[in-house]
Amino acid sequence: MIQRDICLLVLLVTAFLHSAVCNKGNKHKPWMEAQYQGIIMENDNTVLLNPPLFALDKDAPLRYAGEICGFRIHGAGTPFEAVVLDRTTGEGLIRAKGPVDCEAQREHTFTIQAHDCGEGPDGSNSKKSHKATVHVRVNDVNEFAPVFGERVFRASVTEGRMYERVLRVQAWDQDCSPQYSQVCFYQILTPNVPFTIDNDGYIKNTQPLQASGDRLIRFTVTAYDCGKKRAVEDAEVEIQVKPTCKPSWKGWNKRIEYMPGTGSLALFPGIHLETCEEGIWSIQATVEIQTSHIAKGCDRDNYSEKSLRKMCGAAVGDVDLLPAPSPMYNWTHSLPIQDTQDSSPVFWFNGSQSVEVPPGRLPAGGGAADHLTLSFWLKHAGGSGGKAGKEEEVLLCNTVQNDGSFSHYTLAVHGCRISFLYWSLLDSARPVKFLWKLEQVCDVEWHHYALSLEFPTVSLYVDGVTYDPALIHDNGALTPPKRQARLMIGGCWTDEKISVKVNDNETSRTPATTTTTTGHYLRGYVSGLYLRLGPVDSREVIECLYSCKEGLQYTDFDSLGKGMKVHVNPAQSQLTLEGDDALSFSRALRHVEYLNSLQFPTPGVRPLKLQTTVRCLSDEGCLMVPDLDGYLVVLQPDAPQVQLTGSPRSAHPINDFQGPQGVPIFPDLRITCTVSHSLTSNKLERAPRADVQSPDGIECSLERCEIGVVGEDLNLEYESLALDVSSVWQHGLETENSSRSLRITGVQNVAVYEDVLRSVSYRAGAKASLYARKFHVYCSEMNGRYISNQLYTEVDILHGIHAVSPSHLLSAQQFVHNVHQAPAELSGHAPVGVNRSSVFPGVAMVIIVVCIGFLALIVTLGLSRIHNVQKRGDSEGAELEAANQRDPFWEDSAMTITVNPMETLQSRGLVAAQKAAVSEQGDPEEESR
């Protein structure tokens, strides 16, 4: 028994010793996989690893040495830890230290290492495995709902169009996974709206929209993520329906009214360009005003061509080759004249006629034949009318006689070319031809031409712009014209050879005979054709003759935007703007103005056109801005009323008539120019404007005044009308005197014409038959556009005025005027002041008796005069009677005799007494016979 216990004890000691020897043998390191993939849910803390976490030790099954005591994770800030589930099997677990957030960090990577238990409980001599890499992915949980980026989405559409994409709404989800972070679809919550939305948030219309209905459509949309979670807050959509957008100019009036005398007028004060939100690269607009239908292309000074040349400072010596037909200028009577209010007559050349200017009207050539100026207005018929444009058409053909020699020149048009052939000397020199090719020649519009010759230099001005010849060449040997001074307009003479037949069977050419025919006829309108030899006109004069008084202008250059350009053509009929910004361009266009500087412009319509060219940033679908067509109406100007006033009669002693100065016809003449208020086209009276008179008010100029004789023509052998010639010449006026009238022409103000007309006197010689003479005067301005009234006056002769005491006549006249004073305009005398205290009753009675006696004498002498007048013959009596009927002032003669017997005594009775005394001595007319 004792032995058995001893054996058991020995065995236990042996086992213990054997175990102690074995533990001291921890020979191997733990082993684990090199890499692990793990997944953890956001709402969980355990990481699912693949492969599972196990650590093995070859020292197993030894206790401690073959067991796994733990796992260590390496990596700072790693939110995970590893625990050992079974030491013997080496199974482990990775778990999160706290909640993990996929949105904060979706993936984690770290290393893990296993260690065994060592050689004993104290873990001595513990061994570590290699480091394995662990990738942990945090799986998302649908914890967030979609959120829209904007609370309200806005867009606009144009009516009548279908859109694939009107706008796009977008929502975002804060979840990290593709499943829950994506918005899978959108939905329109508002029912019955004409829009749909796709899964990407694009909205399109299901039918064309109309701006006439609801212009602003509102509806609500929502979004869902792929986890079918709906957005917390829905979004609002606002879509505005715009009317159909057409690029065009907005804010302008088709009809524009211009009141004469108001200065410049802005044509487009409120205009702006609608670009439909397209990107603009550049804009160019041209404003054109059409005035070709007005006179010769625009409103100009409506004075005669002759007066206008003086106003522009042209050199003297001009000869009008196409004057208005008259007995003195009769070579133009066969040409058709266009009815116009223009400054000079317009003649029509129909392509089959020409006129020849009489030699007496041609200027002398002399040594200045190679220095000349031709100026004219031409409206060529162009390519219309038969052969027009196919052959040369001669405007002027002239052979000039110099000192013992002849020169020749021809001005012609051929299609769109104008040529000037100059032959300086027919005997020896060769002709030279200057040729210009100009569009103005054949555009069937009025143009002003001025050709200046300073041989060998020729200058051509067309509408005030100079052009150099396109070609100059020597024509070689040409048949010279006859050496005879001759000038033709509208054609030119040619020499033709004619063959003569000898008999019917045979034709033999005899020495050719030469005949002169006219050919190369012109087809078009010509006006104001002037020729001057000698000094040529300057550029300033030519521009003045052409310049328009109306047109387009741009003055506000300070308001131009950067890069803006403005260009106006010389005729001021076109204005071009260039820019690159629609807003600045519209602002600049508002400052385009129309100006008519004439005081009395031509009323009527001026068509307007605005053409626009736009270049866009993209070449595709650039804007097409339609042209604007409007018109400007120049209203009827306030017509000036030129009024002539003065005494209707005056009486002078016979010696004054026979004196060297004669008697003034209109000594107290006064000319006034008032402005009347006419009605506009809508029959409404315009705002009243105070009338102003010249010369203190408006600038009213006259161009012509004519004094005419009422009754018999003047006997130029004994009678004449005279005026201050030095004053006339000093003011640049001209006169034409005849037995019937005295005409004064030239542009001057009313003050000058007043002085000149007051200086006009009537003079009768000693052998003239002296009796009362009647005259009338009228004035006109702007080439007869406005004509004054006709002022009549009568000049009486006082015979034997020395036979009566002047003091007695004055006293009688004062008394009579005090009792019943006739108006000054009827009596023809200025009223004399009356002093009642200076007339005594006795003297008054004597004067009354004397007046009654004189009245009886007047009646007797009147009967005697009527008897003498009847003896002069029926013809003379008929002329006097006709003159009396034409003179409206004869109606007041009876009133004058009744009211003012003293005046009748002076102007009637003494005339008869003097004639009776003369008849006793012998009739001067009979002695002259």
JSON list of C-alpha atoms in Angstrom, two decimals, residues 306 318-335 337 345 347 355-358 360-362 530 734-736 743:
[
{"chain": "A", "resi": 306, "resn": "LYS", "atom": "CA", "xyz": [-28.75, 133.57, -110.67]},
{"chain": "A", "resi": 318, "resn": "ASP", "atom": "CA", "xyz": [-22.01, 133.71, -115.88]},
{"chain": "A", "resi": 319, "resn": "VAL", "atom": "CA", "xyz": [-24.28, 133.26, -118.88]},
{"chain": "A", "resi": 320, "resn": "ASP", "atom": "CA", "xyz": [-27.53, 131.35, -118.50]},
{"chain": "A", "resi": 321, "resn": "LEU", "atom": "CA", "xyz": [-27.69, 129.09, -121.54]},
{"chain": "A", "resi": 322, "resn": "LEU", "atom": "CA", "xyz": [-31.15, 127.73, -120.68]},
{"chain": "A", "resi": 323, "resn": "PRO", "atom": "CA", "xyz": [-33.23, 130.68, -119.44]},
{"chain": "A", "resi": 324, "resn": "ALA", "atom": "CA", "xyz": [-36.99, 130.64, -119.11]},
{"chain": "A", "resi": 325, "resn": "PRO", "atom": "CA", "xyz": [-38.65, 131.30, -122.48]},
{"chain": "A", "resi": 326, "resn": "SER", "atom": "CA", "xyz": [-39.40, 134.98, -123.14]},
{"chain": "A", "resi": 327, "resn": "PRO", "atom": "CA", "xyz": [-39.36, 137.36, -126.11]},
{"chain": "A", "resi": 328, "resn": "MET", "atom": "CA", "xyz": [-35.76, 138.19, -125.26]},
{"chain": "A", "resi": 329, "resn": "TYR", "atom": "CA", "xyz": [-34.74, 134.56, -124.66]},
{"chain": "A", "resi": 330, "resn": "ASN", "atom": "CA", "xyz": [-36.70, 132.65, -127.26]},
{"chain": "A", "resi": 331, "resn": "TRP", "atom": "CA", "xyz": [-34.40, 129.74, -128.15]},
{"chain": "A", "resi": 332, "resn": "THR", "atom": "CA", "xyz": [-35.82, 127.56, -125.35]},
{"chain": "A", "resi": 333, "resn": "HIS", "atom": "CA", "xyz": [-39.50, 127.97, -126.26]},
{"chain": "A", "resi": 334, "resn": "SER", "atom": "CA", "xyz": [-39.57, 124.64, -128.14]},
{"chain": "A", "resi": 335, "resn": "LEU", "atom": "CA", "xyz": [-38.34, 122.61, -125.15]},
{"chain": "A", "resi": 337, "resn": "ILE", "atom": "CA", "xyz": [-40.69, 122.53, -119.29]},
{"chain": "A", "resi": 345, "resn": "PRO", "atom": "CA", "xyz": [-36.80, 126.02, -115.03]},
{"chain": "A", "resi": 347, "resn": "PHE", "atom": "CA", "xyz": [-36.15, 121.40, -119.45]},
{"chain": "A", "resi": 355, "resn": "VAL", "atom": "CA", "xyz": [-31.50, 123.98, -129.21]},
{"chain": "A", "resi": 356, "resn": "GLU", "atom": "CA", "xyz": [-28.91, 126.42, -130.46]},
{"chain": "A", "resi": 357, "resn": "VAL", "atom": "CA", "xyz": [-27.93, 129.46, -128.42]},
{"chain": "A", "resi": 358, "resn": "PRO", "atom": "CA", "xyz": [-27.86, 132.66, -130.51]},
{"chain": "A", "resi": 360, "resn": "GLY", "atom": "CA", "xyz": [-25.28, 137.24, -129.28]},
{"chain": "A", "resi": 361, "resn": "ARG", "atom": "CA", "xyz": [-25.72, 135.33, -126.04]},
{"chain": "A", "resi": 362, "resn": "LEU", "atom": "CA", "xyz": [-22.33, 133.64, -126.16]},
{"chain": "A", "resi": 530, "resn": "TYR", "atom": "CA", "xyz": [-24.39, 128.24, -116.86]},
{"chain": "A", "resi": 734, "resn": "GLU", "atom": "CA", "xyz": [-30.04, 144.24, -110.90]},
{"chain": "A", "resi": 735, "resn": "THR", "atom": "CA", "xyz": [-32.67, 146.21, -112.80]},
{"chain": "A", "resi": 736, "resn": "GLU", "atom": "CA", "xyz": [-34.63, 145.81, -116.02]},
{"chain": "A", "resi": 743, "resn": "ARG", "atom": "CA", "xyz": [-37.98, 145.30, -112.37]}
]
